[in-house]
Amino acid sequence: MPWGSIEVEAKFTAGPDTEARLAALGAALAGSSSFRDLYYDTPDLRLTRADHWLRLRQGGWELKCPPVPPGGAALAPQPPAGGTGGGPEAAAPAPPAVAPTYQELTSPRAIVGRLCGVLGVAPAPAWDQVPGAVAGLGLQEFASFGTRRRSYRLGGLRVDLDQADFGYAVAEVEALVGAQEEVPAALEEVLQLRRALGRDGATRVPGKMSVYLQRHRPRHYQALLRAGVLAGDPEPPPQGDDVAGPETLEKRGPSPVMELAGGLESEMGHSSARGGLGTDGPPPQHSAP
Ligand code: V4E
C-alpha cells in the first residue's frame, strides 16, 4: 500500500506468566532491544492535539498519525484513545467503540508533507530532510524516555513487552494491515491473543506517553484530554521497584485542572514566561535504557 501499513493494537499489562504463556502458544522471541524516543511538537502543541506524534528513535525519524490515503481527505474522525472527544468541557471519556489505528511514516518526504499539512504551511526547499523541517517549523522536544523491549511473533501478530525508564511497564499486541477494511478482523485477532494471554482488557491500559505526560507534563496532558486525543486514564499504580519517585501527583502541587482553568492561551503566556515548550517547561531527562 503506497501510504504504509495501518497498525491495529491493544495494550495490556503483562503478568509474571505472560512470557511463559506466549511460549506455550508457540510465539517466538523475535528480539530484545533498548531505544530512546524523543518526541517533538510546536510550542502550542498543534501536532499532538491533532494526534500526530513525531519522534526520533535511535537516529530515525518516525511520525505516528491517523491513517490518511495519499492525496485523499482524512478518513472519518477516529475516536480518541478511549474517548469520544468533545469540547473543552467534555466529560470523562467513554470506552472506544472501535480501536484507534495509526500509520507510521518513516520517509522524510512523507513526514514533512504530513507535518506541513497539519500545520498549514508550505514545505520549504530546505526541508527535504526532517531536521530541517523540525528547525524551520519551530518544533521542540517535549518528551524523552528510554524503553527496554522484548518482542515476540505469533503468526502475523507481534507482542511487545516494554519497560520504560520512568517506571512504567506496558505491553501490546499488534497487527499490521494494508487497508481500513481489514481493521475489524485484525482487531479481533489482536483481542483474541490478548485474551489467550489471560488479559481480558476489562481495564483500559494507558500507553507510555499517556503516563509520561500525566507524570511529567501535566498541562500538556490536560490539553490532550481536552482535545480528545488522550482518554484520561487514572494514573496506573506504582510498579515494583521501578517507581518514578519524585514526580507523583501528590508532590506536583496544585491540580493541573485548576491551573488550566484559564485555557490554553493563558497557559501559553505562562509557559513563554518560563521559556518551556507547550506548558510544562523542559522535559525531564531519564537515564539511557
Ligand atoms: C499514537 C500515540 C503515541 C505515539 C506512541 O505510540 P505508542 O504505540 O504508545 O508507543 P510505542 O513506543 O509502543 O510505539 P511503537 O514502537 O509500537 O511504534 S502517544 C499517544 N498516542 C495516541 C494513542 C491512542 N490514541 N491510542 C492508543 C491505544 N495508543 C496511543
Short mmCIF file of C-alpha atoms and ligand atoms in Angstrom, two decimals:
data_model
loop_
_atom_site.label_atom_id
_atom_site.label_comp_id
_atom_site.label_asym_id
_atom_site.label_seq_id
_atom_site.Cartn_x
_atom_site.Cartn_y
_atom_site.Cartn_z
CA MET A 1 0.00 0.00 0.00
CA PRO A 2 1.59 3.31 -1.04
CA TRP A 3 0.88 5.16 2.18
CA GLY A 4 2.12 2.42 4.51
CA SER A 5 0.57 -0.11 6.84
CA ILE A 6 -2.07 0.58 9.42
CA GLU A 7 -1.29 -0.54 12.97
CA VAL A 8 -4.06 -2.24 14.93
CA GLU A 9 -3.10 -2.71 18.55
CA ALA A 10 -4.32 -3.45 22.03
CA LYS A 11 -2.31 -2.66 25.12
CA PHE A 12 -2.25 -4.72 28.29
CA THR A 13 -0.30 -5.12 31.48
CA ALA A 14 1.93 -8.17 31.29
CA GLY A 15 1.89 -10.57 34.21
CA PRO A 16 4.63 -12.82 35.58
CA ASP A 17 3.34 -15.65 33.38
CA THR A 18 2.99 -13.69 30.13
CA GLU A 19 6.21 -14.88 28.52
CA ALA A 20 5.53 -18.49 29.52
CA ARG A 21 2.05 -18.20 28.00
CA LEU A 22 3.49 -16.73 24.82
CA ALA A 23 5.91 -19.65 24.55
CA ALA A 24 3.10 -22.13 25.22
CA LEU A 25 1.07 -20.57 22.41
CA GLY A 26 4.02 -21.04 20.06
CA ALA A 27 5.22 -17.45 19.97
CA ALA A 28 8.90 -16.94 19.13
CA LEU A 29 11.08 -14.36 20.79
CA ALA A 30 11.92 -12.02 17.92
CA GLY A 31 14.39 -9.91 19.83
CA SER A 32 15.27 -7.67 22.74
CA SER A 33 16.16 -4.04 22.23
CA SER A 34 16.70 -0.78 24.03
CA PHE A 35 15.91 2.55 22.47
CA ARG A 36 15.30 6.16 23.34
CA ASP A 37 12.42 8.21 21.96
CA LEU A 38 12.50 12.00 21.68
CA TYR A 39 9.10 13.49 20.82
CA TYR A 40 8.57 16.90 19.18
CA ASP A 41 5.74 19.39 18.89
CA THR A 42 5.08 23.08 18.28
CA PRO A 43 5.10 25.27 21.40
CA ASP A 44 1.29 25.41 21.22
CA LEU A 45 1.00 21.63 20.85
CA ARG A 46 -0.61 21.62 17.43
CA LEU A 47 0.82 18.27 16.38
CA THR A 48 -0.16 16.22 19.39
CA ARG A 49 -3.53 17.97 19.67
CA ALA A 50 -4.08 16.69 16.12
CA ASP A 51 -2.93 13.21 17.26
CA HIS A 52 0.37 13.43 15.35
CA TRP A 53 3.40 12.02 17.16
CA LEU A 54 6.77 12.96 15.69
CA ARG A 55 9.66 11.13 17.27
CA LEU A 56 13.34 10.46 16.83
CA ARG A 57 14.06 6.85 17.70
CA GLN A 58 17.67 5.69 17.55
CA GLY A 59 18.56 8.17 14.83
CA GLY A 60 15.47 7.54 12.67
CA TRP A 61 12.52 9.91 12.36
CA GLU A 62 9.01 8.46 12.61
CA LEU A 63 5.60 10.08 12.52
CA LYS A 64 2.70 8.15 14.06
CA CYS A 65 -0.57 9.60 12.89
CA PRO A 66 -4.12 8.68 11.90
CA PRO A 67 -4.19 6.95 8.52
CA VAL A 68 -4.95 9.12 5.50
CA PRO A 69 -4.81 7.92 1.89
CA PRO A 70 -2.34 9.82 -0.30
CA GLY A 71 -3.87 13.00 -1.61
CA GLY A 72 -7.14 11.98 -0.03
CA ALA A 73 -9.35 13.56 2.55
CA ALA A 74 -8.91 12.39 6.10
CA LEU A 75 -10.79 9.24 6.93
CA ALA A 76 -13.76 9.56 9.22
CA PRO A 77 -12.56 11.03 12.53
CA GLN A 78 -11.45 8.35 14.90
CA PRO A 79 -12.45 8.18 18.49
CA PRO A 80 -9.70 9.30 20.81
CA ALA A 81 -7.88 6.67 22.80
CA GLY A 82 -10.83 5.50 24.79
CA GLY A 83 -12.88 8.66 24.47
CA THR A 84 -15.48 10.36 22.40
CA GLY A 85 -13.72 13.70 22.14
CA GLY A 86 -15.77 16.81 22.61
CA GLY A 87 -15.06 20.37 23.58
CA PRO A 88 -13.09 21.77 26.44
CA GLU A 89 -15.81 20.86 28.91
CA ALA A 90 -16.07 17.26 27.70
CA ALA A 91 -16.92 14.84 30.48
CA ALA A 92 -14.93 11.71 31.29
CA PRO A 93 -14.47 9.83 28.02
CA ALA A 94 -16.30 6.59 27.35
CA PRO A 95 -14.53 3.43 26.19
CA PRO A 96 -13.84 3.35 22.46
CA ALA A 97 -16.36 1.87 20.05
CA VAL A 98 -13.54 0.94 17.69
CA ALA A 99 -9.79 0.85 18.19
CA PRO A 100 -7.90 3.94 17.08
CA THR A 101 -5.49 2.98 14.34
CA TYR A 102 -2.25 4.64 13.35
CA GLN A 103 0.07 4.81 10.44
CA GLU A 104 3.81 5.09 10.93
CA LEU A 105 5.51 7.29 8.34
CA THR A 106 9.27 6.98 8.03
CA SER A 107 10.19 8.57 4.70
CA PRO A 108 11.35 12.19 5.15
CA ARG A 109 9.14 13.33 2.29
CA ALA A 110 6.01 11.73 3.76
CA ILE A 111 6.79 13.02 7.25
CA VAL A 112 7.49 16.60 6.18
CA GLY A 113 4.47 16.63 3.86
CA ARG A 114 2.19 15.49 6.63
CA LEU A 115 3.64 17.92 9.19
CA CYS A 116 3.16 20.81 6.78
CA GLY A 117 -0.39 19.68 6.06
CA VAL A 118 -1.29 19.60 9.74
CA LEU A 119 0.38 22.93 10.43
CA GLY A 120 -0.98 24.56 7.28
CA VAL A 121 2.35 25.72 5.85
CA ALA A 122 4.03 25.12 2.51
CA PRO A 123 7.19 22.99 2.67
CA ALA A 124 10.40 24.98 2.13
CA PRO A 125 13.14 23.57 -0.13
CA ALA A 126 15.48 23.18 2.85
CA TRP A 127 13.02 20.82 4.47
CA ASP A 128 13.77 17.79 2.33
CA GLN A 129 15.15 16.17 5.48
CA VAL A 130 13.25 16.05 8.74
CA PRO A 131 15.75 18.00 10.92
CA GLY A 132 15.45 20.98 8.54
CA ALA A 133 11.67 20.91 8.87
CA VAL A 134 11.86 20.50 12.65
CA ALA A 135 14.00 23.64 12.86
CA GLY A 136 12.00 25.58 10.27
CA LEU A 137 8.66 24.73 11.86
CA GLY A 138 9.93 25.62 15.32
CA LEU A 139 9.33 22.16 16.75
CA GLN A 140 10.70 21.46 20.22
CA GLU A 141 11.32 18.34 22.23
CA PHE A 142 8.64 17.68 24.84
CA ALA A 143 9.41 14.14 25.94
CA SER A 144 12.44 11.91 26.17
CA PHE A 145 12.46 8.44 27.62
CA GLY A 146 14.11 5.10 27.14
CA THR A 147 12.45 1.74 26.63
CA ARG A 148 13.65 -1.82 27.07
CA ARG A 149 11.58 -4.08 24.82
CA ARG A 150 11.17 -7.81 24.33
CA SER A 151 9.30 -8.66 21.13
CA TYR A 152 7.52 -11.90 20.25
CA ARG A 153 5.96 -13.03 16.99
CA LEU A 154 2.99 -15.33 16.62
CA GLY A 155 1.65 -15.76 13.11
CA GLY A 156 1.04 -12.27 11.79
CA LEU A 157 0.90 -10.76 15.26
CA ARG A 158 3.61 -9.11 17.26
CA VAL A 159 3.70 -8.74 21.02
CA ASP A 160 5.93 -6.09 22.58
CA LEU A 161 6.72 -6.11 26.30
CA ASP A 162 8.02 -2.65 27.18
CA GLN A 163 9.67 -1.29 30.30
CA ALA A 164 10.10 2.49 30.19
CA ASP A 165 12.83 4.14 32.23
CA PHE A 166 10.40 6.39 34.06
CA GLY A 167 8.99 3.42 35.91
CA TYR A 168 6.15 2.16 33.76
CA ALA A 169 5.71 -1.18 32.03
CA VAL A 170 3.17 -1.83 29.29
CA ALA A 171 2.67 -4.49 26.65
CA GLU A 172 0.83 -4.53 23.35
CA VAL A 173 -0.41 -6.96 20.75
CA GLU A 174 -0.16 -5.50 17.27
CA ALA A 175 -1.21 -6.41 13.74
CA LEU A 176 -0.34 -4.56 10.55
CA VAL A 177 -2.95 -4.33 7.80
CA GLY A 178 -2.95 -2.74 4.37
CA ALA A 179 -6.39 -1.15 4.32
CA GLN A 180 -9.01 0.22 6.68
CA GLU A 181 -11.48 -2.56 5.70
CA GLU A 182 -9.09 -5.11 7.22
CA VAL A 183 -9.07 -3.43 10.63
CA PRO A 184 -12.07 -5.19 12.25
CA ALA A 185 -10.79 -8.71 11.51
CA ALA A 186 -7.27 -7.77 12.62
CA LEU A 187 -8.63 -6.25 15.82
CA GLU A 188 -10.49 -9.47 16.57
CA GLU A 189 -7.24 -11.45 16.16
CA VAL A 190 -5.39 -9.00 18.38
CA LEU A 191 -8.03 -9.18 21.11
CA GLN A 192 -8.17 -12.97 20.85
CA LEU A 193 -4.45 -13.24 21.54
CA ARG A 194 -4.70 -10.79 24.42
CA ARG A 195 -7.44 -12.97 25.91
CA ALA A 196 -5.34 -16.09 25.35
CA LEU A 197 -2.62 -14.40 27.39
CA GLY A 198 -5.09 -14.09 30.23
CA ARG A 199 -5.61 -10.35 29.77
CA ASP A 200 -9.27 -9.69 29.13
CA GLY A 201 -8.91 -5.94 28.67
CA ALA A 202 -11.63 -5.03 31.15
CA THR A 203 -9.44 -2.17 32.33
CA ARG A 204 -8.02 0.13 29.71
CA VAL A 205 -4.24 0.28 29.90
CA PRO A 206 -2.62 3.62 29.01
CA GLY A 207 0.39 3.84 26.73
CA LYS A 208 3.81 5.04 27.80
CA MET A 209 3.26 8.55 26.50
CA SER A 210 -0.01 8.99 28.33
CA VAL A 211 1.64 8.07 31.64
CA TYR A 212 4.75 10.12 30.88
CA LEU A 213 2.70 13.25 30.21
CA GLN A 214 0.47 12.68 33.20
CA ARG A 215 3.52 12.47 35.45
CA HIS A 216 5.92 14.92 33.87
CA ARG A 217 3.99 17.35 31.70
CA PRO A 218 0.57 17.62 33.32
CA ARG A 219 -0.52 20.71 31.40
CA HIS A 220 0.28 19.09 28.09
CA TYR A 221 -1.62 16.03 29.30
CA GLN A 222 -4.66 18.12 30.22
CA ALA A 223 -4.57 19.86 26.82
CA LEU A 224 -4.70 16.45 25.12
CA LEU A 225 -7.59 15.35 27.30
CA ARG A 226 -9.48 18.47 26.28
CA ALA A 227 -8.64 17.83 22.62
CA GLY A 228 -10.00 14.29 22.98
CA VAL A 229 -6.65 12.80 21.94
CA LEU A 230 -5.94 11.02 25.23
CA ALA A 231 -8.52 9.23 27.28
CA GLY A 232 -7.94 10.39 30.84
CA ASP A 233 -6.93 7.12 32.42
CA PRO A 234 -6.31 7.11 36.14
CA GLU A 235 -2.57 7.08 36.74
CA PRO A 236 -1.53 3.44 36.98
CA PRO A 237 -0.37 2.25 40.39
CA PRO A 238 3.37 2.09 41.06
CA GLN A 239 5.02 -0.96 39.57
CA GLY A 240 7.61 -2.94 41.51
CA ASP A 241 10.90 -1.27 42.34
CA ASP A 242 10.86 0.88 39.26
CA VAL A 243 8.71 3.63 40.64
CA ALA A 244 9.43 7.15 39.40
CA GLY A 245 9.51 8.61 42.89
CA PRO A 246 9.88 12.38 42.70
CA GLU A 247 7.04 13.13 40.30
CA THR A 248 3.96 11.68 41.92
CA LEU A 249 0.64 13.51 41.72
CA GLU A 250 0.77 14.37 45.39
CA LYS A 251 4.14 16.07 45.06
CA ARG A 252 3.22 18.05 41.99
CA GLY A 253 1.39 20.86 43.72
CA PRO A 254 -1.91 22.36 42.61
CA SER A 255 -4.23 20.32 40.44
CA PRO A 256 -3.38 20.77 36.77
CA VAL A 257 -7.10 21.19 36.12
CA MET A 258 -7.17 24.20 38.41
CA GLU A 259 -4.04 25.59 36.81
CA LEU A 260 -5.64 25.24 33.41
CA ALA A 261 -8.86 27.00 34.26
CA GLY A 262 -7.87 29.93 32.06
CA GLY A 263 -7.48 27.83 28.90
CA LEU A 264 -4.60 27.23 26.57
CA GLU A 265 -3.93 30.89 25.74
CA SER A 266 -3.18 31.74 29.33
CA GLU A 267 -1.15 28.55 29.60
CA MET A 268 0.92 29.65 26.67
CA GLY A 269 1.57 33.03 28.25
CA HIS A 270 2.58 31.23 31.42
CA SER A 271 4.75 28.83 29.52
CA SER A 272 6.50 31.52 27.47
CA ALA A 273 7.38 33.28 30.69
CA ARG A 274 9.02 30.05 31.81
CA GLY A 275 10.62 29.52 28.43
CA GLY A 276 9.44 25.91 28.11
CA LEU A 277 7.72 24.12 25.26
CA GLY A 278 3.99 23.80 25.44
CA THR A 279 3.11 24.27 29.00
CA ASP A 280 5.33 22.36 31.33
CA GLY A 281 8.91 23.51 30.94
CA PRO A 282 11.80 21.40 29.67
CA PRO A 283 11.27 17.65 29.63
CA PRO A 284 12.89 15.72 32.43
CA GLN A 285 15.80 13.62 31.28
CA HIS A 286 15.85 9.96 32.10
CA SER A 287 18.87 7.76 32.05
CA ALA A 288 19.53 5.68 28.95
CA PRO A 289 17.73 2.35 28.97
C1 V4E B 1 -0.02 7.13 18.85
C2 V4E B 1 0.25 7.72 20.19
C3 V4E B 1 1.51 7.94 20.64
C4 V4E B 1 2.79 7.61 19.99
C5 V4E B 1 3.39 6.47 20.71
O1 V4E B 1 2.63 5.35 20.43
P1 V4E B 1 2.74 4.01 21.28
O2 V4E B 1 2.20 2.91 20.42
O3 V4E B 1 2.09 4.17 22.58
O4 V4E B 1 4.30 3.89 21.54
P2 V4E B 1 5.28 2.71 21.23
O5 V4E B 1 6.61 3.07 21.80
O6 V4E B 1 4.70 1.41 21.71
O7 V4E B 1 5.36 2.72 19.66
P3 V4E B 1 5.71 1.52 18.67
O8 V4E B 1 7.12 1.08 18.94
O9 V4E B 1 4.71 0.42 18.91
O10 V4E B 1 5.56 2.13 17.30
S1 V4E B 1 1.44 8.62 22.16
C6 V4E B 1 -0.21 8.64 22.17
N1 V4E B 1 -0.71 8.12 21.07
C7 V4E B 1 -2.12 8.04 20.95
C8 V4E B 1 -2.64 6.65 21.26
C9 V4E B 1 -4.00 6.40 21.19
N2 V4E B 1 -4.85 7.38 20.88
N3 V4E B 1 -4.49 5.18 21.44
C10 V4E B 1 -3.66 4.18 21.76
C11 V4E B 1 -4.20 2.82 22.05
N4 V4E B 1 -2.35 4.38 21.84
C12 V4E B 1 -1.84 5.58 21.59
#
